[in-house]
Short mmCIF file of C-alpha atoms in Angstrom, two decimals:
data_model
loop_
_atom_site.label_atom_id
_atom_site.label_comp_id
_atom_site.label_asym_id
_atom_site.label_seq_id
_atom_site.Cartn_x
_atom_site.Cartn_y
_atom_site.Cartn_z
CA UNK A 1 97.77 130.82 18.37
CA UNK A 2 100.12 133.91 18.31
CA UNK A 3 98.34 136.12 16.40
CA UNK A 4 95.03 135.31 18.98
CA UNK A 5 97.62 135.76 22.05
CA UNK A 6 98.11 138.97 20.53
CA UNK A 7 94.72 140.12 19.55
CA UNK A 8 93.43 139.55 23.12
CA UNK A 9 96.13 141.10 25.12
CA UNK A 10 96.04 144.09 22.50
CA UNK A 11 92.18 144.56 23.23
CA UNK A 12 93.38 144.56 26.75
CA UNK A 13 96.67 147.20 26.32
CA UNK A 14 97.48 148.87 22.94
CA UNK A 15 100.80 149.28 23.95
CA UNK A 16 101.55 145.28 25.35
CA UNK A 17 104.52 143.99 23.06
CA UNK A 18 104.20 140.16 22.04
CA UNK A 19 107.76 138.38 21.61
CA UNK A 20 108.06 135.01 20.33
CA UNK A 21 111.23 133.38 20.52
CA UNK A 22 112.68 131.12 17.51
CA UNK A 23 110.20 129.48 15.37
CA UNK A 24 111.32 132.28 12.92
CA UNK A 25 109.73 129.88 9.82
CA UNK A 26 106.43 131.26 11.19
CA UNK A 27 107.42 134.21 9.65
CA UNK A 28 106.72 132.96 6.48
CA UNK A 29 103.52 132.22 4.88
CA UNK A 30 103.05 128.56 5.05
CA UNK A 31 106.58 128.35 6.96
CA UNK A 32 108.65 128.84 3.64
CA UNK A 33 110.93 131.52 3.39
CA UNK A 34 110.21 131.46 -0.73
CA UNK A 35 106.22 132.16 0.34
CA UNK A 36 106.63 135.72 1.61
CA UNK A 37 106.15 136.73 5.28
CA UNK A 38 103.19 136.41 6.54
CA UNK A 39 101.97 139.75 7.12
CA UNK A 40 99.30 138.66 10.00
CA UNK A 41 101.41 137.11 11.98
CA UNK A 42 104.65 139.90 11.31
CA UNK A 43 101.66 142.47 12.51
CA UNK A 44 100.77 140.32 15.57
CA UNK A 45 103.85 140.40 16.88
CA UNK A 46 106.92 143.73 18.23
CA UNK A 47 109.80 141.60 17.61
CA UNK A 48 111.40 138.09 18.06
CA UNK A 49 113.47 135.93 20.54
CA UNK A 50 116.51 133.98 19.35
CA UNK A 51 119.08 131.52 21.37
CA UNK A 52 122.31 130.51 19.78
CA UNK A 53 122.75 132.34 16.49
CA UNK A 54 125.82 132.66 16.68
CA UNK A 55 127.28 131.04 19.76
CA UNK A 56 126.44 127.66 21.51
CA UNK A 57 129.43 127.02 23.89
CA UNK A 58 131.38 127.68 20.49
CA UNK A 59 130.77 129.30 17.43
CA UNK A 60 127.53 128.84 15.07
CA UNK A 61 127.36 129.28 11.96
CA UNK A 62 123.53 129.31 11.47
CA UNK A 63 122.97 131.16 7.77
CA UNK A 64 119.62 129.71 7.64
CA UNK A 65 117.90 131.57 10.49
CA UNK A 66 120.72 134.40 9.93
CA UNK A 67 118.76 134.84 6.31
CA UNK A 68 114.78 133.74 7.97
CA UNK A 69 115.68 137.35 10.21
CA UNK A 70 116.89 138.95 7.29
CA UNK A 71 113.67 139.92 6.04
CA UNK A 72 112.27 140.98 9.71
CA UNK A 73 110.64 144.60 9.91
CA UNK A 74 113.60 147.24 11.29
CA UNK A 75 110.82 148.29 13.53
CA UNK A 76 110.31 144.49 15.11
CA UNK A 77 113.13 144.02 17.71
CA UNK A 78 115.54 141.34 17.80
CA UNK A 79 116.28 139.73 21.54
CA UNK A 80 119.07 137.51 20.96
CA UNK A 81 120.43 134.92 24.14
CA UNK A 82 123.77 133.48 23.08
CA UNK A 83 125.66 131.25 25.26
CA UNK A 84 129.38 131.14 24.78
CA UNK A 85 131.83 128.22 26.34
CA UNK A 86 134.44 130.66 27.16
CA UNK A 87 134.29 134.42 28.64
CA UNK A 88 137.00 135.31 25.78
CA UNK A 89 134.08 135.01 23.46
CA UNK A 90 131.79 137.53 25.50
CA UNK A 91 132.74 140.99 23.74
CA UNK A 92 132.65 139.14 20.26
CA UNK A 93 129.00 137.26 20.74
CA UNK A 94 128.15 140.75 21.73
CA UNK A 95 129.59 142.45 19.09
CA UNK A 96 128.12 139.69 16.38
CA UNK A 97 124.58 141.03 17.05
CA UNK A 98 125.23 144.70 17.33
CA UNK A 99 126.69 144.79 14.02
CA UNK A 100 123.23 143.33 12.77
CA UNK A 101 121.42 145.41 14.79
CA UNK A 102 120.02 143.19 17.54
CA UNK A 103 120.00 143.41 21.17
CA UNK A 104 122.39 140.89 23.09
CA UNK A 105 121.87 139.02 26.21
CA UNK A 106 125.58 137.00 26.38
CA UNK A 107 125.60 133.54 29.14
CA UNK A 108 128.22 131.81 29.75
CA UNK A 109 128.99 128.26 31.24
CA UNK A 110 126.86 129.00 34.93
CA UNK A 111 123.90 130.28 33.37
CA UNK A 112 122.97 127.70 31.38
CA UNK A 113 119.34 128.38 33.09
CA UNK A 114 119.52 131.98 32.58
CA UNK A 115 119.51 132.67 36.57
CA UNK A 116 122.27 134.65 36.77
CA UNK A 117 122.64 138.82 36.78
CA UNK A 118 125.86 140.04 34.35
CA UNK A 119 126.63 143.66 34.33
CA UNK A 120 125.67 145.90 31.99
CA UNK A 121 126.59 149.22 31.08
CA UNK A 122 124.00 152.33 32.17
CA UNK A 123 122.05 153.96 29.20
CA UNK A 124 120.57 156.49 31.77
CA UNK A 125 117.55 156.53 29.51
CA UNK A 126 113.59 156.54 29.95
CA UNK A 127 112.83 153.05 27.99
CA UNK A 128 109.50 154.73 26.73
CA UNK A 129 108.87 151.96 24.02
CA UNK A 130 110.56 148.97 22.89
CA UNK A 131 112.31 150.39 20.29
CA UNK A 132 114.37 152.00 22.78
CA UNK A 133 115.86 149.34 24.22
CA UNK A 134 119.21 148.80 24.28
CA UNK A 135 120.12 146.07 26.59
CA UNK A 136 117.91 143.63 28.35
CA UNK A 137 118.41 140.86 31.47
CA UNK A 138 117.42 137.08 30.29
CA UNK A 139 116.10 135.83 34.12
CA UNK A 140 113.39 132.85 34.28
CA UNK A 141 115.09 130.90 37.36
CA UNK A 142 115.40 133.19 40.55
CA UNK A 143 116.34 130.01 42.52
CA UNK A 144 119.17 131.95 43.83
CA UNK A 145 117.27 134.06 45.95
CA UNK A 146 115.96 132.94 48.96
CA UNK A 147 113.20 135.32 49.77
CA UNK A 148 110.74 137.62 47.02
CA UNK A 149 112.51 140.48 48.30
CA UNK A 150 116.23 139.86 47.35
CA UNK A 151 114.82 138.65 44.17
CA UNK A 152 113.28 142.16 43.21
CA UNK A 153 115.75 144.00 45.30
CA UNK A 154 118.50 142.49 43.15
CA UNK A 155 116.28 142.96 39.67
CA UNK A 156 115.38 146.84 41.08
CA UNK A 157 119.13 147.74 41.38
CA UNK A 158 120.07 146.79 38.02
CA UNK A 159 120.06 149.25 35.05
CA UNK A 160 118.77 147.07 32.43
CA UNK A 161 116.45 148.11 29.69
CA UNK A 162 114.66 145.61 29.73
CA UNK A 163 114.06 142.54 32.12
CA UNK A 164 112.54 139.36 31.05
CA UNK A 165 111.07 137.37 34.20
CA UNK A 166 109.09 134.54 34.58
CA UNK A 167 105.36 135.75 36.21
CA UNK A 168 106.07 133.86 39.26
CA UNK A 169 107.96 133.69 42.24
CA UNK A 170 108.04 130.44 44.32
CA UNK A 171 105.02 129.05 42.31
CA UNK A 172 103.38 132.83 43.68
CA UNK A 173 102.78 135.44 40.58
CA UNK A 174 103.97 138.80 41.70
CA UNK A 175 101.98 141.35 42.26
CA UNK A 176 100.88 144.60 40.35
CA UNK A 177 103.15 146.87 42.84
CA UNK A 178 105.99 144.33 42.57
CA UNK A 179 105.44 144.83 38.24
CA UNK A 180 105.74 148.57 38.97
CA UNK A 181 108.46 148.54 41.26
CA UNK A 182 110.63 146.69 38.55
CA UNK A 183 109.98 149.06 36.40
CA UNK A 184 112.51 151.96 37.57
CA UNK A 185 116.04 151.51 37.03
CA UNK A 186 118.26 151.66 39.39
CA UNK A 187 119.27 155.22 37.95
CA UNK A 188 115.61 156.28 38.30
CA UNK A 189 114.41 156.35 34.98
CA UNK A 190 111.62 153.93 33.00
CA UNK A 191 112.50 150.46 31.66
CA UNK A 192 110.02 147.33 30.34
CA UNK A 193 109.43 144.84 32.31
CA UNK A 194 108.48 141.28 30.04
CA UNK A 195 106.60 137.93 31.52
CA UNK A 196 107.90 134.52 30.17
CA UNK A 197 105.04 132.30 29.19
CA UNK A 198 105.11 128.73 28.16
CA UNK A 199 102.68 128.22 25.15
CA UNK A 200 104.53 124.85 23.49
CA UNK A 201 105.03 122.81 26.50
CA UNK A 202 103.40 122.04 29.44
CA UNK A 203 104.89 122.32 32.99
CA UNK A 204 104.39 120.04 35.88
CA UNK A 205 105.12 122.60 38.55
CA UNK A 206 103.14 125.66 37.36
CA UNK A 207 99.97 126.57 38.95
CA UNK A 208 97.46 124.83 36.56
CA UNK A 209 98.68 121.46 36.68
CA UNK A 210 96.42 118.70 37.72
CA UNK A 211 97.49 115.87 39.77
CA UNK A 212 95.08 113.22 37.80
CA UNK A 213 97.84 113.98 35.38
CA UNK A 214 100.84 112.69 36.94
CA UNK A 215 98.98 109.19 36.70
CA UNK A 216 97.21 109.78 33.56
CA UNK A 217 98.07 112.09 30.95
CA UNK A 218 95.90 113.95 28.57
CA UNK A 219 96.17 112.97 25.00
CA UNK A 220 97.16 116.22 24.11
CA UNK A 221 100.67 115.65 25.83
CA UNK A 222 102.52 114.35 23.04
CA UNK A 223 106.02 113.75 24.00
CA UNK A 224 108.52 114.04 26.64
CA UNK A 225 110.51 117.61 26.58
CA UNK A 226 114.24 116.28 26.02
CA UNK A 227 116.62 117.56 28.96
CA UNK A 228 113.56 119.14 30.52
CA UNK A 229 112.18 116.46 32.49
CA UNK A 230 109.38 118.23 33.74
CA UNK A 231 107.78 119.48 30.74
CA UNK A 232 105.94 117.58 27.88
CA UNK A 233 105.44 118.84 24.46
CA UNK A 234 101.57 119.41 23.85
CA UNK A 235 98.88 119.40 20.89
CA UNK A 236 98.94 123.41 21.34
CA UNK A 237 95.89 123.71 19.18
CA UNK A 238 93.78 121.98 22.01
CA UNK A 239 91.12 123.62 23.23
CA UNK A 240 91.85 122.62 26.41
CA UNK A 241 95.42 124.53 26.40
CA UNK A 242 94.04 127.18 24.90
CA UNK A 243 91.89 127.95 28.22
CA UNK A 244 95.04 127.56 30.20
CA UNK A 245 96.82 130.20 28.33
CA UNK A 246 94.91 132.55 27.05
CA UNK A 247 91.09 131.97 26.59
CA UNK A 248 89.82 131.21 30.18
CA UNK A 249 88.80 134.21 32.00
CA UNK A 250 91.83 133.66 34.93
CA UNK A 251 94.12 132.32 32.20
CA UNK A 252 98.08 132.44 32.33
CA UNK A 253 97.92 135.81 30.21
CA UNK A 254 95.29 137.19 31.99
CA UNK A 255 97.28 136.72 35.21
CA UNK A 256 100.11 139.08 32.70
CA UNK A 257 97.67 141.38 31.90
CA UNK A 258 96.31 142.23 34.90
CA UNK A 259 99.77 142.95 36.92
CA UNK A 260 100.79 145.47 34.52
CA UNK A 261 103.85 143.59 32.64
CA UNK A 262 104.40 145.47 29.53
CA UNK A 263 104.81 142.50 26.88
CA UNK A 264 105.07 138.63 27.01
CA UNK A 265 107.52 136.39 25.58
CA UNK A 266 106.49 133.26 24.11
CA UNK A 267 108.76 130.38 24.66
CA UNK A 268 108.21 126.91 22.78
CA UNK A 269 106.47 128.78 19.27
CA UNK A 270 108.34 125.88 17.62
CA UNK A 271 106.11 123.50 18.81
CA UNK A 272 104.63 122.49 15.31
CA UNK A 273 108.40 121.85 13.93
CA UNK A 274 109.59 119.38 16.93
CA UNK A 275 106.25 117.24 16.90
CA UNK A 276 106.18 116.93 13.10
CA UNK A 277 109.93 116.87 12.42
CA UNK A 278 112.82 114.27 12.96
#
């Protein structure tokens, strides 16, 4: 499902970065580590997303995924979320990933739902390609902002690299010129600007939900999203799905592609572990 994501919005933009986060197994040919990486998938994609590999409230020691990454292209980017219990621990989460060459995004205890805005220090750089980011702004719940326009203005004045948004605001996608508008720094010069999408679960308060289901659920919903009560885990190789995210002609990533975002990040690529594994 990646590697299609990818071919179609590649057709559509050469340059369009695809991110998925966790599910780093899929690396692998056949998910196992011993198999090689799986070259068509490692080509499909311009980096990965991790949460907590080093910090959940405390400290993680997570070898396993530390050794999955390992064997990651140095070209394919590393976006790492950590979320640390104390803001003693800030500087050193931080630190844990620079020394392995990864890009930080540190939360602590109030931004559990990555909504938040920390400060971050000014590269004064034009972010001409991915590999040039430095720093990058984790921010898929603008339910602090009461109108569109504090929610860009307060993106717009920031000097991250890099911001990764969700597509909509309110339940309304933004628009091209809102796309463009985040993409100049507060500084003035060029940074990425990255949609969130959804391709694991399915969410009862995004656009293409259908009220039949509230009564009556597909049988491609397969279980309940634990601590996420409004998302379901879903059969993601149904075809029906599919034409929600990508394959329809006014899919979800169409709706990406055609406001300009420069990459997507794909939340949920472990989908396949937590509906097959106990």
């Amino acid at each position: 499902m990646v590697i299609e994501i990818s071919k179609k919005a590649k057709d559509y933009n050469t340059n369009f970065s695809i991110i998925p986060q966790n599910g780093l197994e899929l690396l692998y040919q056949n998910i196992e580590r011993s198999n090689g990486l799986d070259t068509s998938y490692v080509n499909a994609i311009d980096g990965v997303g991790v949460e907590a590999l080093h910090y959940h409230k405390t400290i993680v020691k997570d070898n396993y995924r530390q050794l999955l990454l390992s064997k990651l292209p140095k070209e394919k980017i590393v976006l790492s979320s950590e979320y640390v219990g104390k803001d003693a621990d800030l500087l050193k989460a931080k630190q844990l990933n620079l020394n392995k060459g990864y890009i930080p995004f540190i939360r602590t205890q109030n931004n559990l739902y990555y909504k938040d805005i920390p400060e971050t220090i000014n590269t004064v750089k034009d972010i001409k390609k991915l590999s040039d980011v430095k720093n990058y702004l984790y921010l898929i719940n603008p339910e602090a902002y009461n109108t569109k326009q504090a929610y860009l203005q307060a993106l717009s004045t920031t000097n991250y690299d890099l911001l990764l948004i969700d597509l909509f605001y309110n339940d309304v996608p933004l628009t091209q010129s809102d796309v463009a508008y985040l993409k100049v720094k507060k500084d003035g010069t060029q940074r990425k600007v990255i949609a969130y999408m959804n391709i694991g679960a399915v969410e009862n308060y995004r656009y293409y939900w259908k009220k039949e289901w509230t009564k009556k659920q597909p049988s491609w919903f397969k279980k309940q999203y634990e601590g996420y009560e409004d998302e379901y885990w879903v059969a993601f190789w149904n075809p029906e799905w599919k034409q929600i995210i990508y394959q329809a002609k006014n899919s979800y990533l169409s709706k990406i592609l055609e406001r300009n975002f420069d990459g997507v990040y794909l939340d949920n690529v472990e989908a396949y572990y937590t509906l097959y594994h106990n």
